[in-house]
Amino acid sequence: MTDSAVEQSVQDDLHDDVAAPAERMRPRVVLGVSGGIAAYKSCELLRRFTESGHDVTVVPTAAALEFVGAPTWAALSGKPVATDVWTGVEQVPHVRIGQSADLVVVAPATADLIAKAAHGLADDLLTNTLLTARCPIVFAPAMHTEMWEHPATVTNVATLRERGVLVIEPAEGRLTGKDTGKGRLPEPAEIFDVCLDVLSRGATGPDLAGRQVVVSAGGTREYLDPVRFLGNRSSGLQGYALARTAAARGAEVTLVAANVTLPDPAGVKVVSVSTTAELRDAVVSAAASADAVVMAAAPADFRPTAVSGDKIKKAADGSAPAIELVQNPDILKEISHTRAHPGQVIVGFAAETGDDTGSVLELARAKLARKGCDVLVVNDVSGGAVFGSPENEAVILATDGSATQVARGTKASLAHAIWDQVARRLT
Ligand code: CTP
């Protein structure tokens, strides 16, 4: 594209405010790309935004264009790209792009870009955009572990977070070259999910910033022998939605996952466990410093008294082995009754079916009292509708006597309703 064509297109873009109403309804996302090798992964992030109907303006830095060229960004976004503030200058792009955005996401965010943003420098279009944006801002850092852990970067990230910028923790794993460690750009699908959560909440901001939360997810397995176990139908979807949404609201999240096959949510510390005993140890340890704990996991209530070291064989006489069970610890009850510190908020789940002793809500109220937690999220599981489904509905009971009905919707929307309750109690 020639300079004049770029200029014309940038001007067209800047005139979008008078575009057709349907066009203006599309959420406006600015995708900032700074100069790191992970810039290629942002092409996938861009595709996800455009294919889901977002209006994306890509603002790469000059260094980013060393890794992925302007034609790629222009072709994928359907718009021209500019790195400097001198293109279409009469339309004041360095102000307008940021002002009209509903979300700015910078992926990858290099140590250099983070430092510039923390200090308010504005020497190119992206840094100008960051200074003029009044919408939520998400940074997905990617750099070598040494750079991420350097005191300068640590201070800069803390500064941005204090200002309400959501800085996603980088993932651990293979970095450029042969080294591994913390600093990888989280998977584009994960960054995208965080952005959707932030967009859906508008400018509310990261109200869980500075908070540590623990979420348990999945279903535990209690082994009979090396190949067989007693388990349950929990998929982990609701717990993962809780972890992802808490991270999107700025919390430092530890996700204790029991036998879940879903990808790790971006910026979340995942601790994998299998049995209820392992889940208990991991939750109790993480809860020691947590502001809130949400027990979305389905721990097995019983385990075999003994685990056979060998695969249990069929008996020649056709008889079935008797399985003797012992009760597992009740983790929710334990952490609720031995609070790690006053003010800690503890949330339990209750998968209930009514019976002749009471309705779903009556049984749930009794469970809230028995468990000793602050909030109980009640699912009516008559018919098994919740397991593995992307949707959920619930009533959120609390010790103040409130009962909040959450209409059927995504597990992320229920997760946000739960964090709303937690956030209210933490303040
Ligand atoms: N839970 C737990 N430890 C267990 C079993 C359950 O922490 N050993 C937690 C679950 O994570 C959930 C809540 O307790 O948050 C309720 O789980 P549910 O299976 O509905 O309750 P039960 O503990 O089985 O209830 P009851 O006391 O009626 O047996």
Tab-separated table of C-alpha atoms and ligand atoms in Angstrom:
chain	number	residue	atom	x	y	z
A	1	MET	CA	0.000	0.000	0.000
A	2	THR	CA	1.356	3.436	-0.903
A	3	ASP	CA	1.788	6.138	1.721
A	4	SER	CA	-1.127	8.111	0.310
A	5	ALA	CA	-3.355	5.008	0.315
A	6	VAL	CA	-2.410	4.336	3.931
A	7	GLU	CA	-3.162	7.951	4.754
A	8	GLN	CA	-6.563	7.822	3.043
A	9	SER	CA	-7.480	4.595	4.825
A	10	VAL	CA	-6.387	5.930	8.199
A	11	GLN	CA	-8.571	8.974	7.549
A	12	ASP	CA	-11.487	6.706	6.598
A	13	ASP	CA	-10.946	4.817	9.792
A	14	LEU	CA	-10.861	8.022	11.803
A	15	HIS	CA	-14.202	8.977	10.258
A	16	ASP	CA	-15.782	5.773	11.575
A	17	ASP	CA	-17.742	7.794	14.117
A	18	VAL	CA	-20.125	8.677	11.320
A	19	ALA	CA	-20.208	5.084	10.040
A	20	ALA	CA	-23.467	3.149	9.742
A	21	PRO	CA	-25.010	2.422	13.175
A	22	ALA	CA	-24.522	-1.369	12.854
A	23	GLU	CA	-20.839	-0.757	12.126
A	24	ARG	CA	-20.493	1.460	15.197
A	25	MET	CA	-22.031	-1.295	17.369
A	26	ARG	CA	-18.952	-3.468	16.795
A	27	PRO	CA	-16.621	-3.256	19.800
A	28	ARG	CA	-13.490	-1.328	18.887
A	29	VAL	CA	-10.299	-3.059	19.837
A	30	VAL	CA	-6.814	-1.634	19.460
A	31	LEU	CA	-4.257	-4.423	19.191
A	32	GLY	CA	-0.868	-3.025	20.132
A	33	VAL	CA	2.068	-5.193	19.117
A	34	SER	CA	5.551	-4.513	20.432
A	35	GLY	CA	8.823	-5.927	19.172
A	36	GLY	CA	9.131	-9.487	20.386
A	37	ILE	CA	9.343	-12.798	18.568
A	38	ALA	CA	5.883	-13.682	19.947
A	39	ALA	CA	4.423	-11.024	17.617
A	40	TYR	CA	3.560	-13.855	15.205
A	41	LYS	CA	1.157	-15.288	17.789
A	42	SER	CA	-0.772	-12.024	17.757
A	43	CYS	CA	-1.856	-12.764	14.184
A	44	GLU	CA	-3.950	-15.576	15.660
A	45	LEU	CA	-5.284	-13.223	18.353
A	46	LEU	CA	-6.207	-10.711	15.636
A	47	ARG	CA	-8.070	-13.386	13.666
A	48	ARG	CA	-10.092	-14.335	16.713
A	49	PHE	CA	-11.137	-10.718	17.205
A	50	THR	CA	-12.063	-10.068	13.586
A	51	GLU	CA	-13.865	-13.392	13.123
A	52	SER	CA	-16.002	-12.686	16.184
A	53	GLY	CA	-17.097	-9.328	14.784
A	54	HIS	CA	-14.704	-6.911	16.499
A	55	ASP	CA	-13.428	-3.815	14.768
A	56	VAL	CA	-9.657	-4.069	15.216
A	57	THR	CA	-7.028	-1.419	14.616
A	58	VAL	CA	-3.531	-2.863	14.821
A	59	VAL	CA	-0.858	-0.501	16.114
A	60	PRO	CA	2.547	-2.166	15.913
A	61	THR	CA	5.749	-0.549	17.058
A	62	ALA	CA	8.543	-0.120	14.523
A	63	ALA	CA	10.370	-3.018	16.206
A	64	ALA	CA	7.268	-5.247	15.905
A	65	LEU	CA	7.365	-4.748	12.138
A	66	GLU	CA	10.832	-6.359	12.134
A	67	PHE	CA	9.099	-9.574	13.193
A	68	VAL	CA	5.760	-9.385	11.331
A	69	GLY	CA	5.345	-6.909	8.477
A	70	ALA	CA	2.640	-4.301	8.002
A	71	PRO	CA	0.967	-6.167	5.082
A	72	THR	CA	0.153	-9.088	7.374
A	73	TRP	CA	-1.533	-6.852	9.953
A	74	ALA	CA	-3.330	-4.864	7.267
A	75	ALA	CA	-4.613	-7.977	5.491
A	76	LEU	CA	-5.802	-9.671	8.682
A	77	SER	CA	-7.450	-6.573	10.159
A	78	GLY	CA	-8.787	-5.161	6.887
A	79	LYS	CA	-7.269	-1.814	7.838
A	80	PRO	CA	-4.024	-0.008	7.253
A	81	VAL	CA	-1.458	0.078	9.989
A	82	ALA	CA	0.757	2.893	11.120
A	83	THR	CA	3.501	2.994	13.705
A	84	ASP	CA	4.181	6.728	13.858
A	85	VAL	CA	2.070	9.773	14.598
A	86	TRP	CA	2.722	11.470	11.252
A	87	THR	CA	0.254	9.545	9.088
A	88	GLY	CA	-3.130	11.250	8.560
A	89	VAL	CA	-1.953	13.849	11.025
A	90	GLU	CA	-4.847	16.270	10.430
A	91	GLN	CA	-7.134	13.628	11.974
A	92	VAL	CA	-4.910	13.508	15.066
A	93	PRO	CA	-4.588	9.704	15.117
A	94	HIS	CA	-2.372	9.708	18.201
A	95	VAL	CA	-5.389	10.920	20.174
A	96	ARG	CA	-8.375	9.570	18.252
A	97	ILE	CA	-7.378	5.884	18.116
A	98	GLY	CA	-7.052	5.652	21.905
A	99	GLN	CA	-10.061	7.856	22.637
A	100	SER	CA	-12.459	5.826	20.516
A	101	ALA	CA	-11.307	2.360	21.662
A	102	ASP	CA	-13.421	0.042	23.836
A	103	LEU	CA	-10.348	-2.021	24.690
A	104	VAL	CA	-6.608	-1.741	24.111
A	105	VAL	CA	-4.673	-4.988	24.297
A	106	VAL	CA	-0.902	-5.085	23.888
A	107	ALA	CA	0.383	-8.532	22.913
A	108	PRO	CA	3.215	-9.147	23.130
A	109	ALA	CA	4.188	-6.402	25.563
A	110	THR	CA	7.984	-6.227	25.753
A	111	ALA	CA	9.956	-5.019	28.783
A	112	ASP	CA	10.711	-1.835	26.815
A	113	LEU	CA	7.061	-1.118	26.001
A	114	ILE	CA	6.045	-1.821	29.617
A	115	ALA	CA	8.748	0.599	30.834
A	116	LYS	CA	7.577	3.308	28.426
A	117	ALA	CA	3.936	2.852	29.433
A	118	ALA	CA	4.789	2.926	33.144
A	119	HIS	CA	6.649	6.216	32.681
A	120	GLY	CA	4.136	7.806	30.337
A	121	LEU	CA	6.518	8.109	27.391
A	122	ALA	CA	4.851	8.774	24.054
A	123	ASP	CA	7.306	8.498	21.171
A	124	ASP	CA	5.234	6.500	18.689
A	125	LEU	CA	1.594	5.782	17.843
A	126	LEU	CA	1.190	2.899	20.313
A	127	THR	CA	2.555	4.760	23.340
A	128	ASN	CA	0.455	7.818	22.405
A	129	THR	CA	-2.597	5.569	22.127
A	130	LEU	CA	-1.920	4.133	25.578
A	131	LEU	CA	-1.836	7.638	27.059
A	132	THR	CA	-5.082	8.739	25.439
A	133	ALA	CA	-7.128	5.574	25.977
A	134	ARG	CA	-9.730	5.762	28.745
A	135	CYS	CA	-11.025	2.229	28.156
A	136	PRO	CA	-9.743	-0.954	29.857
A	137	ILE	CA	-6.140	-1.820	28.921
A	138	VAL	CA	-4.721	-5.347	28.882
A	139	PHE	CA	-0.998	-6.146	28.612
A	140	ALA	CA	0.168	-9.652	27.734
A	141	PRO	CA	3.917	-9.532	28.433
A	142	ALA	CA	6.434	-11.775	26.685
A	143	MET	CA	10.146	-11.653	27.389
A	144	HIS	CA	12.987	-13.684	28.804
A	145	THR	CA	12.661	-14.734	32.447
A	146	GLU	CA	15.585	-12.517	33.504
A	147	MET	CA	13.886	-9.455	32.005
A	148	TRP	CA	10.507	-10.317	33.579
A	149	GLU	CA	12.144	-10.770	36.995
A	150	HIS	CA	14.385	-7.695	36.782
A	151	PRO	CA	13.507	-5.175	39.530
A	152	ALA	CA	12.909	-2.490	36.882
A	153	THR	CA	10.259	-4.591	35.134
A	154	VAL	CA	8.747	-5.727	38.452
A	155	THR	CA	8.341	-2.073	39.506
A	156	ASN	CA	6.953	-1.042	36.113
A	157	VAL	CA	4.393	-3.869	36.109
A	158	ALA	CA	3.347	-2.951	39.663
A	159	THR	CA	2.925	0.684	38.595
A	160	LEU	CA	0.713	-0.283	35.666
A	161	ARG	CA	-1.385	-2.597	37.836
A	162	GLU	CA	-1.848	0.148	40.445
A	163	ARG	CA	-3.224	2.337	37.664
A	164	GLY	CA	-5.790	-0.302	36.766
A	165	VAL	CA	-4.042	-1.859	33.770
A	166	LEU	CA	-4.595	-5.612	33.599
A	167	VAL	CA	-1.147	-7.183	33.171
A	168	ILE	CA	-1.569	-10.898	32.494
A	169	GLU	CA	1.106	-13.081	34.077
A	170	PRO	CA	3.267	-14.626	31.349
A	171	ALA	CA	3.161	-18.373	30.886
A	172	GLU	CA	6.016	-20.740	31.673
A	173	GLY	CA	7.674	-22.843	29.032
A	174	ARG	CA	9.902	-22.726	25.990
A	175	LEU	CA	11.278	-19.253	25.247
A	176	THR	CA	13.136	-18.078	22.153
A	177	GLY	CA	16.128	-20.318	21.644
A	178	LYS	CA	16.686	-23.336	23.829
A	179	ASP	CA	15.898	-21.860	27.222
A	180	THR	CA	12.686	-22.349	29.181
A	181	GLY	CA	11.117	-20.395	32.029
A	182	LYS	CA	8.515	-17.792	32.829
A	183	GLY	CA	8.008	-15.223	30.108
A	184	ARG	CA	6.119	-16.929	27.306
A	185	LEU	CA	3.191	-15.158	25.746
A	186	PRO	CA	0.036	-17.016	26.889
A	187	GLU	CA	-1.820	-18.832	24.120
A	188	PRO	CA	-3.816	-16.429	21.865
A	189	ALA	CA	-7.068	-18.253	22.752
A	190	GLU	CA	-6.418	-17.520	26.417
A	191	ILE	CA	-5.583	-13.842	25.850
A	192	PHE	CA	-8.712	-13.580	23.715
A	193	ASP	CA	-10.908	-15.035	26.495
A	194	VAL	CA	-9.448	-12.561	29.010
A	195	CYS	CA	-10.151	-9.685	26.593
A	196	LEU	CA	-13.750	-10.813	26.057
A	197	ASP	CA	-14.244	-10.885	29.821
A	198	VAL	CA	-12.781	-7.410	30.199
A	199	LEU	CA	-14.905	-6.092	27.305
A	200	SER	CA	-18.073	-7.623	28.745
A	201	ARG	CA	-17.463	-5.822	32.025
A	202	GLY	CA	-16.875	-2.461	30.370
A	203	ALA	CA	-14.864	0.067	32.317
A	204	THR	CA	-15.527	-1.434	35.760
A	205	GLY	CA	-11.822	-2.063	36.024
A	206	PRO	CA	-9.851	-4.797	37.719
A	207	ASP	CA	-11.679	-4.755	41.065
A	208	LEU	CA	-9.763	-7.802	42.320
A	209	ALA	CA	-6.338	-6.248	41.694
A	210	GLY	CA	-3.972	-6.935	44.552
A	211	ARG	CA	-6.134	-9.841	45.769
A	212	GLN	CA	-5.010	-13.452	45.969
A	213	VAL	CA	-7.685	-16.010	45.218
A	214	VAL	CA	-7.771	-19.790	45.138
A	215	VAL	CA	-10.162	-21.753	42.933
A	216	SER	CA	-10.545	-25.514	42.954
A	217	ALA	CA	-11.891	-27.264	39.863
A	218	GLY	CA	-12.579	-30.700	38.430
A	219	GLY	CA	-13.367	-34.003	40.075
A	220	THR	CA	-11.078	-36.092	42.224
A	221	ARG	CA	-10.256	-39.743	41.626
A	222	GLU	CA	-9.910	-42.341	44.335
A	223	TYR	CA	-7.868	-45.275	43.136
A	224	LEU	CA	-8.814	-48.919	43.709
A	225	ASP	CA	-5.740	-50.243	41.942
A	226	PRO	CA	-3.209	-48.892	39.400
A	227	VAL	CA	-5.857	-48.637	36.630
A	228	ARG	CA	-9.265	-48.223	38.295
A	229	PHE	CA	-10.691	-45.369	40.249
A	230	LEU	CA	-13.925	-43.970	41.677
A	231	GLY	CA	-14.624	-40.609	40.065
A	232	ASN	CA	-17.364	-38.199	39.150
A	233	ARG	CA	-18.669	-36.225	36.176
A	234	SER	CA	-17.210	-32.786	36.955
A	235	SER	CA	-15.598	-31.307	33.802
A	236	GLY	CA	-13.843	-28.391	35.508
A	237	LEU	CA	-15.468	-25.860	33.141
A	238	GLN	CA	-17.037	-23.749	35.913
A	239	GLY	CA	-13.832	-23.687	37.985
A	240	TYR	CA	-11.779	-22.715	34.931
A	241	ALA	CA	-14.254	-19.943	34.114
A	242	LEU	CA	-13.870	-18.716	37.705
A	243	ALA	CA	-10.079	-18.711	37.425
A	244	ARG	CA	-10.087	-16.937	34.063
A	245	THR	CA	-12.567	-14.261	35.134
A	246	ALA	CA	-10.720	-13.630	38.416
A	247	ALA	CA	-7.503	-13.092	36.439
A	248	ALA	CA	-9.388	-10.768	34.088
A	249	ARG	CA	-10.477	-8.779	37.153
A	250	GLY	CA	-6.858	-8.435	38.237
A	251	ALA	CA	-6.554	-11.155	40.900
A	252	GLU	CA	-3.515	-13.337	41.448
A	253	VAL	CA	-5.084	-16.749	40.931
A	254	THR	CA	-4.075	-20.229	42.057
A	255	LEU	CA	-6.163	-22.881	40.340
A	256	VAL	CA	-6.081	-26.297	41.997
A	257	ALA	CA	-7.201	-28.614	39.221
A	258	ALA	CA	-8.253	-32.214	39.755
A	259	ASN	CA	-8.090	-34.289	36.579
A	260	VAL	CA	-9.087	-31.523	34.170
A	261	THR	CA	-8.089	-31.708	30.508
A	262	LEU	CA	-8.797	-28.056	29.628
A	263	PRO	CA	-5.926	-25.691	28.629
A	264	ASP	CA	-4.421	-23.619	31.441
A	265	PRO	CA	-6.099	-20.197	31.689
A	266	ALA	CA	-3.747	-17.298	30.900
A	267	GLY	CA	-1.922	-15.783	33.828
A	268	VAL	CA	-3.105	-18.361	36.338
A	269	LYS	CA	-0.925	-20.608	38.503
A	270	VAL	CA	-2.216	-24.157	38.011
A	271	VAL	CA	-1.570	-26.875	40.603
A	272	SER	CA	-2.574	-30.316	39.328
A	273	VAL	CA	-3.874	-32.918	41.773
A	274	SER	CA	-5.724	-36.201	41.527
A	275	THR	CA	-7.163	-37.420	44.854
A	276	THR	CA	-9.200	-35.601	47.501
A	277	ALA	CA	-6.258	-35.837	49.916
A	278	GLU	CA	-3.993	-34.099	47.367
A	279	LEU	CA	-6.673	-31.506	46.652
A	280	ARG	CA	-7.023	-30.826	50.369
A	281	ASP	CA	-3.277	-30.297	50.856
A	282	ALA	CA	-2.995	-27.983	47.842
A	283	VAL	CA	-6.054	-25.913	48.790
A	284	VAL	CA	-5.077	-25.577	52.458
A	285	SER	CA	-1.550	-24.512	51.480
A	286	ALA	CA	-2.712	-21.927	48.899
A	287	ALA	CA	-5.524	-20.674	51.179
A	288	ALA	CA	-3.001	-19.629	53.845
A	289	SER	CA	-2.338	-16.331	52.061
A	290	ALA	CA	-5.557	-16.022	50.047
A	291	ASP	CA	-8.224	-13.330	50.320
A	292	ALA	CA	-10.830	-15.673	48.890
A	293	VAL	CA	-11.255	-19.377	48.200
A	294	VAL	CA	-13.868	-20.780	45.838
A	295	MET	CA	-14.413	-24.529	46.061
A	296	ALA	CA	-15.846	-25.389	42.659
A	297	ALA	CA	-14.261	-28.850	42.601
A	298	ALA	CA	-16.229	-32.005	43.187
A	299	PRO	CA	-14.072	-33.936	45.662
A	300	ALA	CA	-14.973	-37.579	46.180
A	301	ASP	CA	-16.479	-37.939	49.652
A	302	PHE	CA	-15.134	-41.479	50.053
A	303	ARG	CA	-12.026	-43.430	49.111
A	304	PRO	CA	-11.192	-47.113	49.229
A	305	THR	CA	-9.711	-48.128	52.579
A	306	ALA	CA	-6.745	-49.596	50.758
A	307	VAL	CA	-5.344	-49.172	47.263
A	308	SER	CA	-4.242	-52.453	45.709
A	309	GLY	CA	-0.695	-52.280	44.343
A	310	ASP	CA	-1.657	-54.757	41.589
A	311	LYS	CA	-4.593	-54.760	39.238
A	312	ILE	CA	-7.455	-56.526	41.010
A	313	LYS	CA	-8.153	-59.826	39.206
A	314	LYS	CA	-11.529	-61.409	38.558
A	315	ALA	CA	-12.263	-64.289	40.931
A	316	ALA	CA	-12.574	-67.739	39.361
A	317	ASP	CA	-15.848	-68.355	41.214
A	318	GLY	CA	-17.456	-65.275	39.625
A	319	SER	CA	-17.749	-63.350	42.906
A	320	ALA	CA	-17.220	-59.567	42.894
A	321	PRO	CA	-14.732	-57.991	45.305
A	322	ALA	CA	-16.178	-55.972	48.183
A	323	ILE	CA	-14.878	-52.394	48.230
A	324	GLU	CA	-14.576	-50.922	51.700
A	325	LEU	CA	-14.644	-47.118	51.825
A	326	VAL	CA	-13.580	-44.481	54.338
A	327	GLN	CA	-14.695	-40.877	54.421
A	328	ASN	CA	-12.468	-38.195	52.904
A	329	PRO	CA	-11.805	-34.854	54.615
A	330	ASP	CA	-14.419	-32.171	53.949
A	331	ILE	CA	-12.144	-29.434	52.620
A	332	LEU	CA	-14.735	-26.661	52.441
A	333	LYS	CA	-15.798	-27.278	56.029
A	334	GLU	CA	-12.192	-27.412	57.225
A	335	ILE	CA	-11.058	-24.144	55.621
A	336	SER	CA	-14.293	-22.401	56.645
A	337	HIS	CA	-13.923	-23.377	60.305
A	338	THR	CA	-10.174	-22.721	60.509
A	339	ARG	CA	-10.029	-19.451	58.535
A	340	ALA	CA	-6.472	-18.615	57.503
A	341	HIS	CA	-7.226	-15.002	58.479
A	342	PRO	CA	-10.260	-12.922	59.429
A	343	GLY	CA	-12.032	-11.392	56.468
A	344	GLN	CA	-11.148	-14.257	54.148
A	345	VAL	CA	-14.162	-14.985	51.938
A	346	ILE	CA	-15.013	-18.628	51.323
A	347	VAL	CA	-17.417	-19.819	48.644
A	348	GLY	CA	-18.788	-23.335	48.260
A	349	PHE	CA	-20.884	-25.017	45.611
A	350	ALA	CA	-23.846	-27.260	46.234
A	351	ALA	CA	-25.036	-29.645	43.578
A	352	GLU	CA	-28.483	-30.440	44.945
A	353	THR	CA	-31.566	-32.397	44.096
A	354	GLY	CA	-34.628	-31.879	46.273
A	355	ASP	CA	-35.983	-34.874	48.188
A	356	ASP	CA	-38.710	-35.669	50.698
A	357	THR	CA	-36.764	-33.896	53.460
A	358	GLY	CA	-36.794	-30.546	51.687
A	359	SER	CA	-36.599	-28.471	48.514
A	360	VAL	CA	-33.303	-27.707	46.769
A	361	LEU	CA	-33.054	-24.304	48.483
A	362	GLU	CA	-33.984	-25.646	51.942
A	363	LEU	CA	-31.299	-28.305	51.693
A	364	ALA	CA	-28.825	-25.704	50.393
A	365	ARG	CA	-29.507	-23.310	53.305
A	366	ALA	CA	-28.817	-26.178	55.694
A	367	LYS	CA	-25.603	-26.957	53.791
A	368	LEU	CA	-24.455	-23.314	53.967
A	369	ALA	CA	-24.817	-23.436	57.757
A	370	ARG	CA	-23.225	-26.873	58.048
A	371	LYS	CA	-20.199	-26.033	55.906
A	372	GLY	CA	-19.591	-22.643	57.573
A	373	CYS	CA	-18.719	-20.801	54.336
A	374	ASP	CA	-19.896	-17.259	53.481
A	375	VAL	CA	-21.500	-17.938	50.137
A	376	LEU	CA	-22.992	-21.074	48.585
A	377	VAL	CA	-23.629	-21.370	44.851
A	378	VAL	CA	-26.548	-23.720	44.398
A	379	ASN	CA	-27.035	-25.754	41.233
A	380	ASP	CA	-30.161	-27.815	40.830
A	381	VAL	CA	-28.679	-30.960	39.243
A	382	SER	CA	-31.888	-32.949	38.910
A	383	GLY	CA	-31.340	-34.585	35.533
A	384	GLY	CA	-27.579	-33.959	35.522
A	385	ALA	CA	-27.932	-30.905	33.251
A	386	VAL	CA	-24.883	-28.961	34.508
A	387	PHE	CA	-22.050	-31.432	33.927
A	388	GLY	CA	-19.903	-30.660	30.882
A	389	SER	CA	-22.371	-28.026	29.680
A	390	PRO	CA	-21.017	-24.600	28.647
A	391	GLU	CA	-23.962	-22.992	30.435
A	392	ASN	CA	-25.087	-22.848	34.015
A	393	GLU	CA	-27.709	-21.249	36.219
A	394	ALA	CA	-27.690	-20.970	39.963
A	395	VAL	CA	-28.920	-19.321	43.094
A	396	ILE	CA	-26.209	-17.673	45.203
A	397	LEU	CA	-27.035	-17.957	48.895
A	398	ALA	CA	-25.121	-15.960	51.490
A	399	THR	CA	-24.919	-15.888	55.267
A	400	ASP	CA	-26.572	-12.444	55.278
A	401	GLY	CA	-29.761	-14.237	54.177
A	402	SER	CA	-29.610	-13.040	50.565
A	403	ALA	CA	-30.528	-15.318	47.648
A	404	THR	CA	-29.408	-14.038	44.241
A	405	GLN	CA	-30.865	-15.766	41.216
A	406	VAL	CA	-28.408	-15.943	38.292
A	407	ALA	CA	-30.274	-16.628	35.054
A	408	ARG	CA	-29.111	-19.293	32.640
A	409	GLY	CA	-25.989	-18.068	30.806
A	410	THR	CA	-22.355	-18.888	30.203
A	411	LYS	CA	-20.236	-20.276	32.997
A	412	ALA	CA	-18.205	-17.043	32.703
A	413	SER	CA	-21.282	-14.950	33.475
A	414	LEU	CA	-22.025	-17.046	36.570
A	415	ALA	CA	-18.345	-16.724	37.519
A	416	HIS	CA	-18.604	-12.926	37.335
A	417	ALA	CA	-21.733	-12.981	39.500
A	418	ILE	CA	-19.785	-15.016	42.093
A	419	TRP	CA	-16.803	-12.625	41.999
A	420	ASP	CA	-19.234	-9.702	42.386
A	421	GLN	CA	-20.326	-11.269	45.684
A	422	VAL	CA	-16.734	-11.896	46.734
A	423	ALA	CA	-15.579	-8.377	45.777
A	424	ARG	CA	-18.436	-6.826	47.800
A	425	ARG	CA	-17.402	-8.798	50.875
A	426	LEU	CA	-13.711	-7.979	50.489
A	427	THR	CA	-14.211	-4.238	50.455
B	1	CTP	N1	-16.491	-30.366	49.248
B	1	CTP	C1	-15.292	-30.384	49.920
B	1	CTP	N2	-14.786	-31.555	50.374
B	1	CTP	C2	-15.442	-32.704	50.190
B	1	CTP	C3	-16.683	-32.696	49.504
B	1	CTP	C4	-17.175	-31.506	49.047
B	1	CTP	O1	-14.688	-29.333	50.093
B	1	CTP	N3	-14.927	-33.827	50.628
B	1	CTP	C5	-17.015	-29.082	48.798
B	1	CTP	C6	-17.271	-28.957	47.307
B	1	CTP	O2	-16.143	-28.443	46.637
B	1	CTP	C7	-18.444	-27.981	47.245
B	1	CTP	C8	-19.176	-28.256	48.553
B	1	CTP	O3	-18.257	-28.942	49.394
B	1	CTP	O4	-18.001	-26.650	47.274
B	1	CTP	C9	-20.442	-29.039	48.469
B	1	CTP	O5	-20.265	-30.222	47.802
B	1	CTP	P1	-21.460	-31.300	47.739
B	1	CTP	O6	-20.945	-32.498	47.019
B	1	CTP	O7	-22.709	-30.661	47.257
B	1	CTP	O8	-21.679	-31.537	49.249
B	1	CTP	P2	-21.282	-32.671	50.217
B	1	CTP	O9	-20.023	-32.328	50.944
B	1	CTP	O10	-21.312	-33.972	49.518
B	1	CTP	O11	-22.515	-32.472	51.182
B	1	CTP	P3	-23.001	-33.272	52.403
B	1	CTP	O12	-22.335	-32.576	53.545
B	1	CTP	O13	-24.471	-33.053	52.307
B	1	CTP	O14	-22.564	-34.683	52.199
